[in-house]
Coordinates of C-alpha atoms and ligand atoms in Angstrom, one line a residue:
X1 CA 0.0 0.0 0.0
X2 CA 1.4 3.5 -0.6
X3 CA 1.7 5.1 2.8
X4 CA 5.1 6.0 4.2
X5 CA 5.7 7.1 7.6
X6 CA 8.6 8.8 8.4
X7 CA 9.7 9.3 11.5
X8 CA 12.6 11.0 14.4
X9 CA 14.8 7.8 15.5
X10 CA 15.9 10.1 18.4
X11 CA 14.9 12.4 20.6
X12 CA 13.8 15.1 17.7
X13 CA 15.3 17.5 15.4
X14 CA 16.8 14.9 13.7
X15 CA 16.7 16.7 10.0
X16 CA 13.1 15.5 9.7
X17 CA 12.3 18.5 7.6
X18 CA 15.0 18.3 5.0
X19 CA 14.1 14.8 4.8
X20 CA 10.4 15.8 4.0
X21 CA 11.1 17.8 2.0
X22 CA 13.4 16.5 0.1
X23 CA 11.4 13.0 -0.7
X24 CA 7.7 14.6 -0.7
X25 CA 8.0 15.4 -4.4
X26 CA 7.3 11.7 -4.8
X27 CA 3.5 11.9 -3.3
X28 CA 0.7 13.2 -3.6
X29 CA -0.1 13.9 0.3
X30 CA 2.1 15.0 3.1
X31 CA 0.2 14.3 6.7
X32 CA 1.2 15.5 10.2
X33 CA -0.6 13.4 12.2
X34 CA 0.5 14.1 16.0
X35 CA 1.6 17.5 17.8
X36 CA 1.6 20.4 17.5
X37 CA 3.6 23.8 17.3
X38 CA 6.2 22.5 19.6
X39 CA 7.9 21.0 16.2
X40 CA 10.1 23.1 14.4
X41 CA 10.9 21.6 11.2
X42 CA 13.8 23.2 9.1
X43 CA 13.7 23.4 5.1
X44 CA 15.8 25.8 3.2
X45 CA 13.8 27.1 0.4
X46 CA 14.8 29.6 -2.1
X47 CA 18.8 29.8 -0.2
X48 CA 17.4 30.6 3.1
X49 CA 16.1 28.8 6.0
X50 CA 12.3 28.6 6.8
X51 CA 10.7 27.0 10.4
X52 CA 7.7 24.6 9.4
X53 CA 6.3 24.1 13.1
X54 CA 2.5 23.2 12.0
X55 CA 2.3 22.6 8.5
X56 CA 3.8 19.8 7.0
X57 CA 7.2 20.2 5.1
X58 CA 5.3 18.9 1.9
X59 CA 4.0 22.2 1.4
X60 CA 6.9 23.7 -1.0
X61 CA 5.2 21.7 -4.0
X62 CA 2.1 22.9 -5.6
X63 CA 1.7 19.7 -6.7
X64 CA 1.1 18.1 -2.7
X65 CA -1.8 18.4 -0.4
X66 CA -0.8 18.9 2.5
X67 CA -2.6 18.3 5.5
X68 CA -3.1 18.2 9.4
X69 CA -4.6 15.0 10.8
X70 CA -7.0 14.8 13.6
X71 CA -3.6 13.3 16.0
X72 CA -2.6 16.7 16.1
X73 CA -3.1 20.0 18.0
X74 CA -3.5 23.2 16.4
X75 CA -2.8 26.7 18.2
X76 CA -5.1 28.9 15.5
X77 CA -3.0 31.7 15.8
X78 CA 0.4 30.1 15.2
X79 CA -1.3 28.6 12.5
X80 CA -2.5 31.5 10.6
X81 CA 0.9 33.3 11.1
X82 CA 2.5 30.1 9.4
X83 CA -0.2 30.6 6.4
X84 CA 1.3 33.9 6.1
X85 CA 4.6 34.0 6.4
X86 CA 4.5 31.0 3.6
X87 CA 2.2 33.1 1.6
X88 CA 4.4 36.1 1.6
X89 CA 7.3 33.5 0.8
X90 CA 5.2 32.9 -2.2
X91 CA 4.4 29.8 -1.8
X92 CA 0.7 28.9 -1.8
X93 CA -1.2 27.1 1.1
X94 CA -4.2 26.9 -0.8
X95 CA -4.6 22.7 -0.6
X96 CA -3.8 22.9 3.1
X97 CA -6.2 21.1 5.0
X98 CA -7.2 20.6 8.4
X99 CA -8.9 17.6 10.3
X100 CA -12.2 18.9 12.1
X101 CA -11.1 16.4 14.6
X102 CA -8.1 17.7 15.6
X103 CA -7.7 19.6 19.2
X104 CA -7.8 23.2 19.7
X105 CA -5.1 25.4 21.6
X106 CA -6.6 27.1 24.0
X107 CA -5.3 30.7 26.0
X108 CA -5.4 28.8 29.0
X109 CA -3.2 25.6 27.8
X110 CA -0.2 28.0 27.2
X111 CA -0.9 29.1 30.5
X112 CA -1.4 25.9 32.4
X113 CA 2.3 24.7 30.5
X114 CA 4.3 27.4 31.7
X115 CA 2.8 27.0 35.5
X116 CA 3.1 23.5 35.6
X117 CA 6.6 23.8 34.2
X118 CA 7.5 26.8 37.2
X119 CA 5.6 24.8 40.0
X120 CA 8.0 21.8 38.8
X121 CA 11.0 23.4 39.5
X122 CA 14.5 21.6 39.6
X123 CA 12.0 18.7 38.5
X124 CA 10.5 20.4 35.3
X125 CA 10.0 18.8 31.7
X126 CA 11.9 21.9 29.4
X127 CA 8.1 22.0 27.7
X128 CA 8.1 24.1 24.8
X129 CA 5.5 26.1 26.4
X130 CA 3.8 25.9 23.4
X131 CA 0.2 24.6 25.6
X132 CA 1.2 20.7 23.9
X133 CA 1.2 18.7 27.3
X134 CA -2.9 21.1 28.9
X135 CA -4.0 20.5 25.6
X136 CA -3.8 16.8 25.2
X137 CA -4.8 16.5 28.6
X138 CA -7.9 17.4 27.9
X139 CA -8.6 16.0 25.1
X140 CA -7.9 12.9 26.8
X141 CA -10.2 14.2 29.9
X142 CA -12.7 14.7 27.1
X143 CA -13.0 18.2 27.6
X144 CA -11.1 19.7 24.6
X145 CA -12.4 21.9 22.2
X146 CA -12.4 20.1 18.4
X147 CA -11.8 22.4 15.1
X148 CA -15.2 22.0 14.1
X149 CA -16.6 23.3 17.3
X150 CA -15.0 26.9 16.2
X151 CA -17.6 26.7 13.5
X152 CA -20.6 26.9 15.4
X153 CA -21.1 29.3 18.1
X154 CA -23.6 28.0 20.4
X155 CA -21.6 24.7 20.6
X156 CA -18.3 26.1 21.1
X157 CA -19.4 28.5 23.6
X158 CA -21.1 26.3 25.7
X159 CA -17.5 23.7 25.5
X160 CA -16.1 27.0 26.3
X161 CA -17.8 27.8 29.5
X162 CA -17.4 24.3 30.9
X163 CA -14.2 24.4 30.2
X164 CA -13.6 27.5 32.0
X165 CA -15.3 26.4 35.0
X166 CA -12.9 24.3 35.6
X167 CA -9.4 26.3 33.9
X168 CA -10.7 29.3 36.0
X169 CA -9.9 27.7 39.0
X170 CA -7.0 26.2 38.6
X171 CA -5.9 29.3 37.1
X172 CA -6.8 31.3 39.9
X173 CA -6.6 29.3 43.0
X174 CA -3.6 27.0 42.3
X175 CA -1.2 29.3 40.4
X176 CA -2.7 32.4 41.5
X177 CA -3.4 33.3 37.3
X178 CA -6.0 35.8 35.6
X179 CA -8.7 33.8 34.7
X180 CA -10.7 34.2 31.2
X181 CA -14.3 34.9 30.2
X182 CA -16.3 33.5 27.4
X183 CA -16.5 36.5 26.0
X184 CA -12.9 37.5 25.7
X185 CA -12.0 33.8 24.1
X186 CA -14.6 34.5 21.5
X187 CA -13.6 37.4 20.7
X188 CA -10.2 35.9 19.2
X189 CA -11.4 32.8 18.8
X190 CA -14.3 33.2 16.4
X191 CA -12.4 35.7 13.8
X192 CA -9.8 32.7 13.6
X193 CA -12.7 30.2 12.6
X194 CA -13.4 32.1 9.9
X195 CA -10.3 31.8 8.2
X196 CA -9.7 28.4 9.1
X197 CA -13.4 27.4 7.7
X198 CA -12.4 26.8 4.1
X199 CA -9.0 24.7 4.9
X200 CA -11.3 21.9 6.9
X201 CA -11.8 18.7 6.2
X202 CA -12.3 15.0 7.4
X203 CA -8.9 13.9 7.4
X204 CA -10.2 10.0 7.5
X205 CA -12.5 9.9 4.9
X206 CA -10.1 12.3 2.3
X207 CA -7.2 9.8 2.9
X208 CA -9.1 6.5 2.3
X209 CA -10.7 8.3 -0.9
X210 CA -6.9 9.2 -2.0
X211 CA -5.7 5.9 -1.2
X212 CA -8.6 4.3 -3.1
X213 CA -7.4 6.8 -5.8
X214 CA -3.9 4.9 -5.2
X215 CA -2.5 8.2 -4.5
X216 CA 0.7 8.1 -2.5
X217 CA 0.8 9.6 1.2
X218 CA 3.7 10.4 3.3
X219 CA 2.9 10.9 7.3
X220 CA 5.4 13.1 8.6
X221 CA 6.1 12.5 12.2
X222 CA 7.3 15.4 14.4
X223 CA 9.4 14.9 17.9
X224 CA 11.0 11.3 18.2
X225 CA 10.8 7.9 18.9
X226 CA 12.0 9.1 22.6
X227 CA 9.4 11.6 23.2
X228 CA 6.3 9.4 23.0
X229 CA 4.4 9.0 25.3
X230 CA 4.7 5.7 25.7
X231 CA 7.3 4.5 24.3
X232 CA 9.8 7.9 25.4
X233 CA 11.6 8.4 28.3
X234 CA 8.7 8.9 30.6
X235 CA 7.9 11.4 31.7
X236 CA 10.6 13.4 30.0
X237 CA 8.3 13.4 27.1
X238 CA 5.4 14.9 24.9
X239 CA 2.5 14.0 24.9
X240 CA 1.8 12.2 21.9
X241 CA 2.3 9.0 19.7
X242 CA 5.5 10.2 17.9
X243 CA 6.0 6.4 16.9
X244 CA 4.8 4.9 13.7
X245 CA 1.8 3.6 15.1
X246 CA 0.9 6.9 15.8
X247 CA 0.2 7.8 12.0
X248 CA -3.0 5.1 11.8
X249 CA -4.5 6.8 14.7
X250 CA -3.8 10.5 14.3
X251 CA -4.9 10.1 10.8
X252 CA -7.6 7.2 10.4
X253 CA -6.2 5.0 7.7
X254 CA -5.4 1.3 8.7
X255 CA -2.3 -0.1 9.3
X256 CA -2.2 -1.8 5.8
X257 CA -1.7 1.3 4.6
X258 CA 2.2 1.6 5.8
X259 CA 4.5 0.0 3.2
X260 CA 7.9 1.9 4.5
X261 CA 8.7 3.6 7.8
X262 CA 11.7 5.1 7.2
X263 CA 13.6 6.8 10.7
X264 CA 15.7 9.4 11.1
X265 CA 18.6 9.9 13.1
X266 CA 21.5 12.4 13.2
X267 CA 25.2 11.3 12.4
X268 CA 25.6 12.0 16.4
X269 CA 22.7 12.4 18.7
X270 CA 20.8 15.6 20.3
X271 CA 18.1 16.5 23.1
X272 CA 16.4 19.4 24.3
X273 CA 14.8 20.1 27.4
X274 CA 15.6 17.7 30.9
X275 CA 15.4 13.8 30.7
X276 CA 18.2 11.0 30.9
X277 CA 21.0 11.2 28.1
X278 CA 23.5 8.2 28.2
X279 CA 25.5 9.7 26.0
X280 CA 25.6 13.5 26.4
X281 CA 29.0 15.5 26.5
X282 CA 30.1 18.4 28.7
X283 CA 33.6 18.3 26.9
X284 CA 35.3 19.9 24.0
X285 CA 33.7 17.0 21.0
X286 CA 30.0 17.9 22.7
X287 CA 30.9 22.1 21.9
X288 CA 32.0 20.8 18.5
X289 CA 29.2 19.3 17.8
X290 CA 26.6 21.7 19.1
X291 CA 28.8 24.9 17.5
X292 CA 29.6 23.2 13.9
X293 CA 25.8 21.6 14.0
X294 CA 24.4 24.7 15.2
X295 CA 22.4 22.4 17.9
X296 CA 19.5 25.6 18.6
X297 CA 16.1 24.7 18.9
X298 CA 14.0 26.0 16.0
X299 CA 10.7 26.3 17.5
X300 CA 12.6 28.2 21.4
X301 CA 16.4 28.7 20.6
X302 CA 17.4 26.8 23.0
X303 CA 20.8 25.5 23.0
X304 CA 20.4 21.2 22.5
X305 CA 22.3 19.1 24.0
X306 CA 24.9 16.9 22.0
X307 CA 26.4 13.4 22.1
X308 CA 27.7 10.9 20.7
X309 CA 25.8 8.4 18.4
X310 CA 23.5 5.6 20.6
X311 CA 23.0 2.6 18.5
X312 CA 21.1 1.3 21.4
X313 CA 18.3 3.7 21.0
X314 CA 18.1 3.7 16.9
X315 CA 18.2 -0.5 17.5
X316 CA 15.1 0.7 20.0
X317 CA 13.4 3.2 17.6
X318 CA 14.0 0.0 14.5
X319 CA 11.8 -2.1 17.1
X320 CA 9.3 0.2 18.0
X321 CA 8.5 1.9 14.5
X322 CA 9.2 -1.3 13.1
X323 CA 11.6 1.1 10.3
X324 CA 12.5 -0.5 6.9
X325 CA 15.4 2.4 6.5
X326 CA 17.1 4.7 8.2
X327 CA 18.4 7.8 6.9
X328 CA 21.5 9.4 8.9
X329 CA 21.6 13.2 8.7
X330 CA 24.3 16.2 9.5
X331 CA 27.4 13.2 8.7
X332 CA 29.4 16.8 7.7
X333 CA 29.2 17.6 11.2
X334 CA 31.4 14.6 11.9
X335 CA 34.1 16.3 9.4
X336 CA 35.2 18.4 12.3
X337 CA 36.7 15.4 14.8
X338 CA 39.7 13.6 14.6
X339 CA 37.9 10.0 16.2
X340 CA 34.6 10.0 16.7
X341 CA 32.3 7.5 19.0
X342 CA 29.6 5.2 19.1
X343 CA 27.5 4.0 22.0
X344 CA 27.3 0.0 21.1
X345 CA 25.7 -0.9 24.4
X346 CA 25.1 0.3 28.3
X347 CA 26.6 -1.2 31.7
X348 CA 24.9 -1.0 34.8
X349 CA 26.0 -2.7 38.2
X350 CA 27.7 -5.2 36.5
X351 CA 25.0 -5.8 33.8
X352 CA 25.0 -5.1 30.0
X353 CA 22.2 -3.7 28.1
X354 CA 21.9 -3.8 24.2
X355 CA 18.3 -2.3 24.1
X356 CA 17.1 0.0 25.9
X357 CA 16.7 -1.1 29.8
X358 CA 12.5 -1.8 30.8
X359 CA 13.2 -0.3 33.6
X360 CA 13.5 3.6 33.3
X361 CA 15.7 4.0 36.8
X362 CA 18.6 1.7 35.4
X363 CA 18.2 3.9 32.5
X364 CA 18.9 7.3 34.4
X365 CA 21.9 5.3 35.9
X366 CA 23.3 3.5 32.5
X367 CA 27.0 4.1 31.4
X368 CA 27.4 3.9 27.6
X369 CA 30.1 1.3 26.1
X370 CA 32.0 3.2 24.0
X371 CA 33.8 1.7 20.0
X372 CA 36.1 4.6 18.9
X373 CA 36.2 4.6 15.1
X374 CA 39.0 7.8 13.3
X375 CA 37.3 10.6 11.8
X376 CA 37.7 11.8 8.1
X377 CA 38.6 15.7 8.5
X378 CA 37.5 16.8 5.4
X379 CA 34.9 18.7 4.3
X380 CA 32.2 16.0 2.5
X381 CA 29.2 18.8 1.8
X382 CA 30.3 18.1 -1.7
X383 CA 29.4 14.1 -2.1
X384 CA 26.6 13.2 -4.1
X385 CA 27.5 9.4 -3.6
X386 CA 28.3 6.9 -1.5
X387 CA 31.7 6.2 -3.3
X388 CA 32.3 10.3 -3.1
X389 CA 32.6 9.7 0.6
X390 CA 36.0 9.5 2.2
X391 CA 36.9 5.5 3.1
X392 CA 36.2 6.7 7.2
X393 CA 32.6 7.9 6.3
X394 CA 31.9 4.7 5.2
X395 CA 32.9 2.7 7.4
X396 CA 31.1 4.9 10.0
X397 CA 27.8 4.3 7.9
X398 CA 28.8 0.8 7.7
X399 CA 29.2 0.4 11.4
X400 CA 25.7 2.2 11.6
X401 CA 23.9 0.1 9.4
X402 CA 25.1 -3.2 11.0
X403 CA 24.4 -2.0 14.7
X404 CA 20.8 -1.3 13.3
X405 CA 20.2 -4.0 11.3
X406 CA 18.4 -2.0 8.3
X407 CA 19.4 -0.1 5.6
X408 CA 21.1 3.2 5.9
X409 CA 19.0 4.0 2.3
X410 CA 19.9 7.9 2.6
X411 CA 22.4 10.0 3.9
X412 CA 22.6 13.6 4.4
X413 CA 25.8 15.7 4.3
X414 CA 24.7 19.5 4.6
X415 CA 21.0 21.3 4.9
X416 CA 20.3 21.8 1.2
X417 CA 17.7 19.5 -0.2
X418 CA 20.7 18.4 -2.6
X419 CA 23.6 17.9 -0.2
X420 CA 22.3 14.3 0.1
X421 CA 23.2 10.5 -0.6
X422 CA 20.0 8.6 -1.8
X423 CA 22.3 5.7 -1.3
X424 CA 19.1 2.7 -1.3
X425 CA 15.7 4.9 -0.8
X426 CA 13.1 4.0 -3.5
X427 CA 9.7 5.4 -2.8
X428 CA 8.1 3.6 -5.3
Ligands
LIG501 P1 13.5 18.4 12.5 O1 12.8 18.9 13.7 O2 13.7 16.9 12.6 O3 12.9 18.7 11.2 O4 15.0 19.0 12.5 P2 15.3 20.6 12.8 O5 14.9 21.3 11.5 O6 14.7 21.1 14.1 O7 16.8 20.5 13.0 C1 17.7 20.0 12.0 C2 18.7 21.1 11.6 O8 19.8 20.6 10.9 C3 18.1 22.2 10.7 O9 18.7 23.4 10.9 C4 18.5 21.7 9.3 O10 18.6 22.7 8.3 C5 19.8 21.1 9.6 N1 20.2 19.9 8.8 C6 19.4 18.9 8.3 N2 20.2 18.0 7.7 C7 21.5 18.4 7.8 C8 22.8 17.9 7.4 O11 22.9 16.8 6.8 N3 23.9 18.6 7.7 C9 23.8 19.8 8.3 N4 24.9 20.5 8.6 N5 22.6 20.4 8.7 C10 21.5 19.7 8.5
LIG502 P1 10.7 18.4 16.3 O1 9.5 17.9 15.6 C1 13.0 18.3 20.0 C2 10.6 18.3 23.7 C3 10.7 19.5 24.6 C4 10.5 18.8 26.0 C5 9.5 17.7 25.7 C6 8.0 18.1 26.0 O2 11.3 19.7 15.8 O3 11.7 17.3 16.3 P2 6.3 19.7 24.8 O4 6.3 21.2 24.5 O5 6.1 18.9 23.6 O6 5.3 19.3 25.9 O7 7.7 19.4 25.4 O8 9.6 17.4 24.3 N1 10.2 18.6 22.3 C7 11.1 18.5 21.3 N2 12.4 18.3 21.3 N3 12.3 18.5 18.9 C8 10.9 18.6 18.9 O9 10.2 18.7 17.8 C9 10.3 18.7 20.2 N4 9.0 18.9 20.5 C10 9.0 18.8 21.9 O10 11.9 20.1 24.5 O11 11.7 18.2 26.4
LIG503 MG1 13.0 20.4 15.1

């Protein structure tokens, strides 16, 4: 069937953009199916960089519809302001559409996110504030507010005021936070539905037509195999199914559908906000690789932080996803070390791991096992194949292919869509 989810290996930012972008010329759909404006997704278009946080990277083709599934959770306001920053860009988000299914961002989630955050002190999460984590929650409490409910008043203001019974208090009496009327939400609220109107649609029923159609759809996963929710390193996570399986339900197609899942993961390995990282560096390689790879988050600016490659944790995300490929991104980076390392497995109290421990404690406490392989100091932005690569570079891939047991099909060596290997990757 000719669905093909692609998804972060790690713990985001993994190049998931570039990658989009750069194989979405071979469908006819591009789908985000789960969260929301906490991605950032980086494509360069036109020699400069643009941030895709809500709409998915597919949308630089006219010939693409791109469109949000009901997994995900839309901020109206951060979603209009992508629509036009992409129209002034000139490029046309006409086809976009939206699932009437998917969640609403409300005032009161970005709220909730930053006090739950501040009341967690030492202890917090490093949310994007973005209103990701409130805004789930209720959906799962079964008191969110759907995209369709925007479109009719009487509905969405009486969601509204049961919803604010409750927000209003928590607002007020645990965090000691304004607190919202009806009113004032509908004020901003109902001027966004109107512009939203004409991009909604049902996301199931559109993709099973299309696929019916044997049209070709790529879901594009945002955050990582490490930030689900239940599958992530709990509860250092987000809060939704960034895993394959996550593409069925925040979309409604069947699992049929999936003929490739092909993961991402960066030549080294990267994490932003708090959570266990076996193999993060305070030393002079981890400044390397967070100067050379410019390791800044795209959606808050915060600085990630770097470490070495964990081939216990793509071995985890070829498990979990159940990936047919794997596509290794920002292998120029590496150009900048003399050896470089990979984490082959983890010791703990005498006891080696080569997956990822069950239990999460031993995972706070892991030490990574450590194979030193030489670097290739020279500059490799230029390789347009496999053989172009130094004889280091490949043996790296090599060594990465083997500890994952798939096929390393693509291979990026700088941002451009066209610094890039396609080594083995065949859509159709
Ligand atoms: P995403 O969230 O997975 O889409 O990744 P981000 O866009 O947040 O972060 C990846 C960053 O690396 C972006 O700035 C990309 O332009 C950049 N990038 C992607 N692939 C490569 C690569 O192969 N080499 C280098 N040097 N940069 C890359
Ligand atoms: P892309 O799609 C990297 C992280 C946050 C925090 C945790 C929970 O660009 O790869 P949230 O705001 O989602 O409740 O924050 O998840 N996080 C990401 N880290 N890349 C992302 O997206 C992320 N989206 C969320 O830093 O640790
Ligand atoms: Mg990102």
């Amino acid at each position: 069937m000719p669905g093909v989810v692609l998804v972060g290996a790690q713990w985001g930012d993994e190049g998931k953009g570039k990658i989009t972008d750069l194989i979405a010329n071979d469908f006819d759909y591009v789908v985000r199916y789960q969260g929301g404006n906490n991605a950032g997704h980086t494509v360069i278009h036109g020699g400069h960089k643009l941030a895709l946080h809500l709409i998915p990277s597919g949308i630089m083709y006219p010939s693409i519809t791109p469109m949000i599934g009901n997994g995900c959770v839309v901020d109206p306001r951060v979603l209009l302001e992508e629509i036009d920053t992409l129209e002034a860009e000139g490029i046309s988000t006409e086809k976009l559409l939206i699932s009437g299914n998917a969640h609403v961002i409300m005032p009161y989630h970005l709220d909730l996110d930053g006090a739950s955050e501040r009341r967690l002190g030492n202890n917090l999460i490093g949310t994007t504030h973005r209103g990701i984590g409130p805004a789930y929650q209720d959906k799962a409490s079964r008191m969110g507010i759907r995209i369709q409910d925007l479109f009719d008043e009487h509905i969405f203001r009486a969601k509204l005021e049961a919803a604010l019974l409750e927000k209003n208090d928590i607002l007020e009496k645990v965090y000691g936070l304004p607190t919202y009327t009806v009113d004032q939400i509908c004020e901003t609220y109902l001027p966004y539905a109107e512009r939203i109107n004409p991009h909604v649609c049902e996301c199931s029923q559109t993709l099973n037509a299309a696929l019916d159609d044997h049209k070709w759809i790529l879901f594009e996963g945002a955050q990582g195999t490490l930030l689900d929710i239940d599958h992530g390193t709990y509860p250092f996570v987000t809060s939704s199914s960034c895993t394959a399986g996550g593409a069925t339900v925040g979309t409604g197609v069947g699992p049929k559908t999936i003929d490739k899942v092909l993961g991402i993961a960066k030549a080294y390995i990267t994490r932003v906000g708090s959570g266990p990282f076996p193999t993060e560096l305070s030393d002079e390689a981890g400044d390397t690789l967070t100067q050379v790879g410019q390791e800044f988050g795209t959606t808050t600016g915060r600085q990630r932080r770097s470490g070495w490659y964990d081939a216990v944790i793509v071995r985890y995300a070829v498990a979990v996803n159940g990936l047919t490929d794997l596509c290794i991104t920002k292998l120029d980076v590496l150009s900048a070390l003399d050896t470089i390392k990979v984490c082959v497995a983890y010791e703990c109290d005498g006891q080696i791991y080569k997956t990822v421990p069950a239990s999460q404690t031993v995972f706070h406490h892991v030490k990574p096992i450590y194979e030193e392989l030489p670097g290739w100091k020279t500059n490799i932005t230029h390789c347009r194949s496999f053989s172009d690569l130094p004889h280091e570079a490949k043996d790296y891939i090599d060594f990465l292919e083997d500890l994952a047991g798939i096929p390393v099909s693509i291979i990026a060596v700088g941002p451009d869509r066209n610094q890039t290997i396609m080594r083995r990757w065949k859509t159709r």
